[in-house]
Amino acid sequence: MGLIRAAIGAIGSTMHDQWKDVIACENMDNDTLMVRKTTDTGVITRTSIIRVMPGQCAIILQNGKVLDASAEEGDYYFDESTQPSFFAGNFGAVFKQMWQRFTYGGMTADQQAVYYFNMKEIMDNKFGTVAPIPYQDWSHPIPNQMTGGMLPLSVKVKCHGNYTFKIADPALFMKEIAGTASIYKKDQIIDQMRSEVISVFQNVVNELGTEKYKVPVLELPSQTDEIKDIMDEKIFDEPIRKRGLSIVVFAIMSVTLDEDSEEYIKKYNLSANANMQQGTLVEAYSEAVKGAANNSNGAANGFLGIGMMNMAGNGIFGGTLNNSSNQAAQNVQNVVASNGIPQNAGSWKCPKCGKINTGKFCDECGSKKVEAVTKKCPKCGSDVDESVKFCPECGEKLQ
């Protein structure tokens, strides 16, 4: 009992008269998954032509048992005296095994029929998350106070998109879903498929938000290949595969943040901008300190302005700018010293070459240190330079 390929153009030739019945399913559109065809008598004889169109798979079923099948386009006639051929088409060796172990109860006794399966990719199937789903967004990292590392910002998103699927195992599809129905349409399973697709999608999205992938939340629509790879690797669509179906393409069309997540990211961006401004102010502070140190005539006024800047920084950024400015001040101490302001009380400036020294002789020209002439304040007893007119400690006028 097997299918034998008929001569090319047999139906349109002079051999046409020998064929009593032509069994075919001329139009299997995107909404049709399986169609049952038979003769008026329910018996397929040698005088019946079975036509298989491109993108179709046809099986001959009798009493729940497959007599033969083909996924290769062409015209065939059925000869009960031959063995099943199981033309492989695009299925390879697995096609024969698929049908040889297939049995299905429920058919009318002694009835023969051809079941056509749509093997093309079923297009334009929409999905969308009903409620926002959590996502770990690594494009907005936040500090981990416990470890000192970084953590992703937790957000919630709604996603909408399209997916395509196809019948991967006609025998399993017939056994688990379609049965021996006269016709099986996509809308009979699409609601169930949609709920399972959303479940698959949530699992895939969780993977994309892990440290392995770190996909930014707003770049999810560009991850079509990654979504399919992850789904195949983790077999997230196993419930769908168990019905003889497989998802071919998974495309996210839009990603929408919920209101709380939008607010989180808005605050994050504002904080990031503030940190950038803070960095600019710290740099300006450092340059101001250097400028004041380099200004030998107006150093006091320069440092007074820096002090005012530091006070303003405390008001805007708390202590952050102050801490950074302290570091900047520390960094320019050498600049201050090199411009004639002693680093400590024991240092002195050579009157000949201007070198700052700490010993008794100048390191640069060898001149001997000139001791400063001092006098005591008659009021507080402080040692003051002989040239000053008022005591710097108590303000007493000196002779």
C-alpha positions as semicolon CSV with decimal commas, in nm:
position;residue;x (nm);y (nm);z (nm)
1;M;0,000;0,000;0,000
2;G;0,207;0,286;-0,124
3;L;0,212;0,607;-0,318
4;I;0,361;0,598;-0,666
5;R;0,447;0,917;-0,852
6;A;0,234;0,962;-1,161
7;A;0,377;1,075;-1,492
8;I;0,434;1,447;-1,524
9;G;0,125;1,615;-1,667
10;A;-0,077;1,295;-1,646
11;I;-0,398;1,473;-1,551
12;G;-0,381;1,706;-1,847
13;S;-0,278;1,441;-2,100
14;T;-0,463;1,168;-2,287
15;M;-0,425;0,957;-1,973
16;H;-0,677;1,180;-1,800
17;D;-0,967;0,939;-1,860
18;Q;-0,815;0,663;-1,649
19;W;-0,827;0,879;-1,332
20;K;-1,169;0,874;-1,170
21;D;-1,090;1,096;-0,872
22;V;-0,848;1,381;-0,817
23;I;-0,784;1,444;-0,449
24;A;-0,622;1,781;-0,384
25;C;-0,624;2,079;-0,150
26;E;-0,566;2,367;-0,386
27;N;-0,569;2,655;-0,139
28;M;-0,425;2,625;0,209
29;D;-0,406;2,986;0,329
30;N;-0,235;3,131;0,636
31;D;-0,536;3,049;0,854
32;T;-0,570;2,680;0,757
33;L;-0,352;2,418;0,927
34;M;-0,510;2,087;0,824
35;V;-0,775;1,972;0,575
36;R;-0,930;1,627;0,524
37;K;-1,007;1,508;0,170
38;T;-1,147;1,178;0,038
39;T;-1,350;1,032;-0,247
40;D;-1,728;1,004;-0,264
41;T;-1,704;0,638;-0,157
42;G;-1,444;0,695;0,112
43;V;-1,211;0,454;-0,068
44;I;-0,892;0,556;-0,248
45;T;-0,818;0,328;-0,541
46;R;-0,549;0,301;-0,804
47;T;-0,763;0,520;-1,026
48;S;-0,739;0,812;-0,780
49;I;-0,480;1,083;-0,821
50;I;-0,344;1,243;-0,501
51;R;-0,195;1,584;-0,563
52;V;0,052;1,740;-0,318
53;M;0,104;2,113;-0,359
54;P;0,418;2,309;-0,256
55;G;0,433;2,365;0,119
56;Q;0,201;2,073;0,193
57;C;0,230;1,733;0,353
58;A;-0,027;1,463;0,264
59;I;-0,095;1,136;0,444
60;I;-0,334;0,851;0,362
61;L;-0,504;0,732;0,677
62;Q;-0,718;0,418;0,714
63;N;-0,872;0,308;1,042
64;G;-0,630;0,526;1,235
65;K;-0,322;0,384;1,063
66;V;-0,102;0,567;0,815
67;L;-0,074;0,383;0,485
68;D;0,169;0,627;0,324
69;A;0,267;0,992;0,329
70;S;0,452;1,249;0,121
71;A;0,582;1,602;0,176
72;E;0,720;1,623;-0,177
73;E;0,508;1,810;-0,430
74;G;0,369;1,618;-0,724
75;D;0,091;1,386;-0,843
76;Y;0,065;1,034;-0,700
77;Y;-0,161;0,732;-0,733
78;F;-0,217;0,480;-0,457
79;D;-0,133;0,115;-0,521
80;E;-0,235;-0,129;-0,248
81;S;0,005;-0,391;-0,383
82;T;0,318;-0,187;-0,311
83;Q;0,498;-0,105;0,008
84;P;0,475;0,246;0,161
85;S;0,737;0,475;0,008
86;F;0,715;0,768;0,253
87;F;0,857;1,028;0,018
88;A;1,071;1,237;0,247
89;G;1,053;1,584;0,096
90;N;1,217;1,824;0,342
91;F;1,185;1,594;0,641
92;G;1,460;1,343;0,574
93;A;1,478;1,005;0,751
94;V;1,272;1,128;1,047
95;F;0,967;1,161;0,820
96;K;0,932;0,786;0,777
97;Q;0,971;0,719;1,148
98;M;0,718;0,992;1,221
99;W;0,437;0,816;1,037
100;Q;0,533;0,452;1,090
101;R;0,483;0,481;1,466
102;F;0,168;0,690;1,431
103;T;-0,173;0,548;1,519
104;Y;-0,496;0,729;1,584
105;G;-0,829;0,592;1,702
106;G;-1,168;0,738;1,614
107;M;-1,192;0,697;1,238
108;T;-1,483;0,519;1,078
109;A;-1,394;0,157;0,999
110;D;-1,259;0,091;0,650
111;Q;-1,261;0,459;0,565
112;Q;-0,968;0,604;0,378
113;A;-0,886;0,974;0,360
114;V;-0,603;1,207;0,267
115;Y;-0,508;1,463;0,531
116;Y;-0,327;1,769;0,407
117;F;-0,107;1,971;0,646
118;N;0,005;2,329;0,588
119;M;0,384;2,311;0,627
120;K;0,444;2,679;0,546
121;E;0,537;2,939;0,805
122;I;0,217;3,075;0,964
123;M;0,259;3,451;0,968
124;D;0,129;3,758;1,152
125;N;0,047;3,629;1,499
126;K;0,041;3,906;1,756
127;F;0,123;3,891;2,124
128;G;0,141;4,139;2,411
129;T;0,203;4,136;2,784
130;V;-0,117;4,211;2,974
131;A;0,062;4,340;3,285
132;P;0,412;4,493;3,307
133;I;0,687;4,237;3,356
134;P;1,008;4,297;3,557
135;Y;1,335;4,358;3,377
136;Q;1,692;4,412;3,500
137;D;1,826;4,710;3,305
138;W;2,207;4,717;3,295
139;S;2,210;5,039;3,095
140;H;2,127;5,217;3,424
141;P;2,360;5,054;3,680
142;I;2,347;5,149;4,047
143;P;2,616;5,094;4,316
144;N;2,595;4,787;4,537
145;Q;2,673;4,920;4,885
146;M;2,745;4,569;5,017
147;T;3,001;4,455;4,759
148;G;3,116;4,779;4,601
149;G;3,010;4,650;4,257
150;M;2,720;4,752;4,036
151;L;2,362;4,629;4,013
152;P;2,105;4,673;3,730
153;L;1,813;4,908;3,776
154;S;1,488;4,711;3,822
155;V;1,216;4,833;3,588
156;K;0,886;4,700;3,455
157;V;0,793;4,693;3,087
158;K;0,505;4,611;2,857
159;C;0,598;4,452;2,525
160;H;0,407;4,390;2,203
161;G;0,517;4,203;1,896
162;N;0,465;3,933;1,636
163;Y;0,569;3,573;1,606
164;T;0,551;3,307;1,337
165;F;0,518;2,933;1,379
166;K;0,490;2,621;1,168
167;I;0,391;2,255;1,194
168;A;0,715;2,074;1,270
169;D;0,572;1,728;1,336
170;P;0,247;1,660;1,145
171;A;0,191;1,326;1,319
172;L;0,222;1,481;1,665
173;F;0,006;1,777;1,563
174;M;-0,268;1,544;1,441
175;K;-0,249;1,320;1,746
176;E;-0,239;1,598;2,007
177;I;-0,456;1,867;1,849
178;A;-0,628;1,827;1,515
179;G;-0,743;1,464;1,528
180;T;-0,943;1,361;1,223
181;A;-1,135;1,685;1,188
182;S;-1,248;1,780;0,838
183;I;-1,065;2,111;0,873
184;Y;-0,853;2,265;1,146
185;K;-0,807;2,644;1,151
186;K;-0,545;2,860;1,321
187;D;-0,804;3,043;1,530
188;Q;-0,887;2,715;1,707
189;I;-0,550;2,717;1,880
190;I;-0,423;3,075;1,857
191;D;-0,554;3,189;2,199
192;Q;-0,380;2,900;2,372
193;M;-0,068;2,964;2,167
194;R;-0,070;3,332;2,262
195;S;-0,077;3,261;2,638
196;E;0,207;3,010;2,601
197;V;0,405;3,249;2,381
198;I;0,380;3,521;2,647
199;S;0,508;3,275;2,907
200;V;0,798;3,186;2,677
201;F;0,867;3,555;2,616
202;Q;0,886;3,635;2,988
203;N;1,144;3,359;3,039
204;V;1,350;3,487;2,746
205;V;1,334;3,847;2,872
206;N;1,457;3,733;3,214
207;E;1,760;3,583;3,040
208;L;1,831;3,899;2,838
209;G;1,842;4,096;3,163
210;T;2,105;3,872;3,322
211;E;2,470;3,967;3,359
212;K;2,551;3,737;3,064
213;Y;2,360;3,947;2,808
214;K;2,304;4,288;2,977
215;V;2,070;4,407;2,702
216;P;1,950;4,768;2,764
217;V;1,575;4,774;2,817
218;L;1,503;5,000;2,520
219;E;1,712;4,780;2,288
220;L;1,493;4,470;2,336
221;P;1,328;4,512;1,993
222;S;1,664;4,457;1,823
223;Q;1,727;4,120;1,987
224;T;1,532;3,898;1,744
225;D;1,816;3,650;1,685
226;E;1,914;3,637;2,052
227;I;1,553;3,567;2,154
228;K;1,532;3,269;1,916
229;D;1,874;3,136;2,025
230;I;1,787;3,158;2,394
231;M;1,447;2,996;2,336
232;D;1,607;2,705;2,149
233;E;1,888;2,665;2,402
234;K;1,663;2,668;2,709
235;I;1,368;2,497;2,531
236;F;1,131;2,752;2,685
237;D;0,873;2,662;2,418
238;E;0,858;2,294;2,513
239;P;0,475;2,293;2,569
240;I;0,434;2,422;2,213
241;R;0,676;2,166;2,069
242;K;0,484;1,884;2,239
243;R;0,192;1,966;2,008
244;G;0,402;1,928;1,695
245;L;0,448;2,304;1,648
246;S;0,756;2,526;1,664
247;I;0,812;2,901;1,686
248;V;1,015;3,028;1,390
249;V;1,050;3,404;1,449
250;F;0,993;3,610;1,763
251;A;0,993;3,987;1,701
252;I;0,934;4,259;1,963
253;M;0,772;4,561;1,801
254;S;0,745;4,797;2,100
255;V;0,865;4,832;2,460
256;T;0,688;5,062;2,705
257;L;0,802;5,141;3,058
258;D;0,540;5,169;3,331
259;E;0,503;5,506;3,508
260;D;0,719;5,413;3,809
261;S;1,001;5,288;3,586
262;E;0,991;5,604;3,375
263;E;1,022;5,807;3,697
264;Y;1,316;5,592;3,814
265;I;1,504;5,644;3,488
266;K;1,423;6,017;3,485
267;K;1,571;6,056;3,834
268;Y;1,866;5,841;3,735
269;N;1,942;6,062;3,436
270;L;1,907;6,378;3,646
271;S;2,147;6,233;3,900
272;A;2,390;6,139;3,624
273;N;2,378;6,495;3,488
274;A;2,437;6,632;3,838
275;N;2,741;6,410;3,876
276;M;2,876;6,538;3,545
277;Q;2,823;6,899;3,661
278;Q;2,989;6,814;3,991
279;G;3,290;6,681;3,804
280;T;3,309;7,008;3,607
281;L;3,296;7,217;3,928
282;V;3,564;7,009;4,095
283;E;3,787;7,058;3,791
284;A;3,717;7,433;3,799
285;Y;3,797;7,440;4,172
286;S;4,131;7,272;4,113
287;E;4,217;7,519;3,836
288;A;4,116;7,809;4,063
289;V;4,348;7,688;4,339
290;K;4,634;7,662;4,091
291;G;4,555;8,008;3,956
292;A;4,553;8,158;4,302
293;A;4,884;7,994;4,382
294;N;5,038;8,125;4,062
295;N;4,919;8,479;4,134
296;S;5,201;8,618;4,349
297;N;5,033;8,960;4,383
298;G;4,678;8,855;4,464
299;A;4,704;8,513;4,629
300;A;4,502;8,620;4,932
301;N;4,215;8,746;4,716
302;G;4,232;8,431;4,503
303;F;4,202;8,199;4,800
304;L;3,920;8,412;4,945
305;G;3,724;8,351;4,623
306;I;3,796;7,978;4,646
307;G;3,662;7,975;4,999
308;M;3,337;8,131;4,877
309;M;3,322;7,870;4,601
310;N;3,366;7,592;4,855
311;M;3,083;7,732;5,069
312;A;2,857;7,738;4,760
313;G;2,959;7,381;4,681
314;N;2,852;7,266;5,026
315;G;2,511;7,419;4,968
316;I;2,456;7,250;4,630
317;F;2,619;6,911;4,659
318;G;2,646;6,854;5,034
319;G;3,000;6,754;5,124
320;T;3,092;6,589;4,795
321;L;3,245;6,895;4,629
322;N;3,416;6,991;4,955
323;N;3,581;6,649;4,978
324;S;3,692;6,670;4,618
325;S;3,818;7,025;4,663
326;N;4,021;6,923;4,968
327;Q;4,192;6,667;4,748
328;A;4,246;6,934;4,483
329;A;4,396;7,168;4,742
330;Q;4,629;6,892;4,856
331;N;4,735;6,834;4,496
332;V;4,840;7,197;4,448
333;Q;5,045;7,238;4,766
334;N;5,359;7,193;4,563
335;V;5,241;7,468;4,326
336;V;5,191;7,701;4,623
337;A;5,535;7,624;4,762
338;S;5,707;7,674;4,428
339;N;5,561;8,026;4,402
340;G;5,727;8,158;4,714
341;I;5,478;8,068;4,988
342;P;5,664;7,853;5,247
343;Q;5,524;7,506;5,312
344;N;5,632;7,525;5,681
345;A;5,779;7,766;5,927
346;G;6,135;7,633;5,883
347;S;6,166;7,711;5,514
348;W;6,313;8,035;5,375
349;K;6,353;8,208;5,040
350;C;6,703;8,283;4,916
351;P;6,731;8,664;4,863
352;K;6,979;8,606;4,580
353;C;6,821;8,340;4,355
354;G;6,471;8,299;4,504
355;K;6,506;7,925;4,579
356;I;6,297;7,791;4,872
357;N;6,526;7,614;5,120
358;T;6,507;7,445;5,459
359;G;6,881;7,424;5,548
360;K;7,131;7,694;5,647
361;F;7,260;7,742;5,291
362;C;7,077;7,778;4,955
363;D;7,064;7,453;4,756
364;E;7,084;7,647;4,429
365;C;7,354;7,917;4,475
366;G;7,510;7,841;4,818
367;S;7,413;8,171;4,978
368;K;7,392;8,166;5,358
369;K;7,054;8,184;5,523
370;V;6,969;8,538;5,642
371;E;6,801;8,528;5,979
372;A;6,495;8,747;6,007
373;V;6,521;9,039;6,255
374;T;6,232;9,029;6,499
375;K;6,106;9,228;6,795
376;K;5,858;9,156;7,072
377;C;5,514;9,307;7,101
378;P;5,502;9,507;7,427
379;K;5,141;9,402;7,482
380;C;5,119;9,026;7,406
381;G;5,492;8,938;7,382
382;S;5,467;8,779;7,035
383;D;5,774;8,777;6,810
384;V;5,701;8,991;6,506
385;D;5,902;9,106;6,206
386;E;6,090;9,429;6,271
387;S;5,935;9,595;5,964
388;V;5,567;9,558;6,066
389;K;5,387;9,851;6,234
390;F;5,109;9,658;6,408
391;C;5,114;9,328;6,596
392;P;4,939;9,056;6,387
393;E;4,823;8,882;6,707
394;C;4,671;9,165;6,915
395;G;4,681;9,470;6,686
396;E;4,901;9,676;6,920
397;K;5,079;9,966;6,746
398;L;5,452;9,913;6,752
399;Q;5,729;10,169;6,775
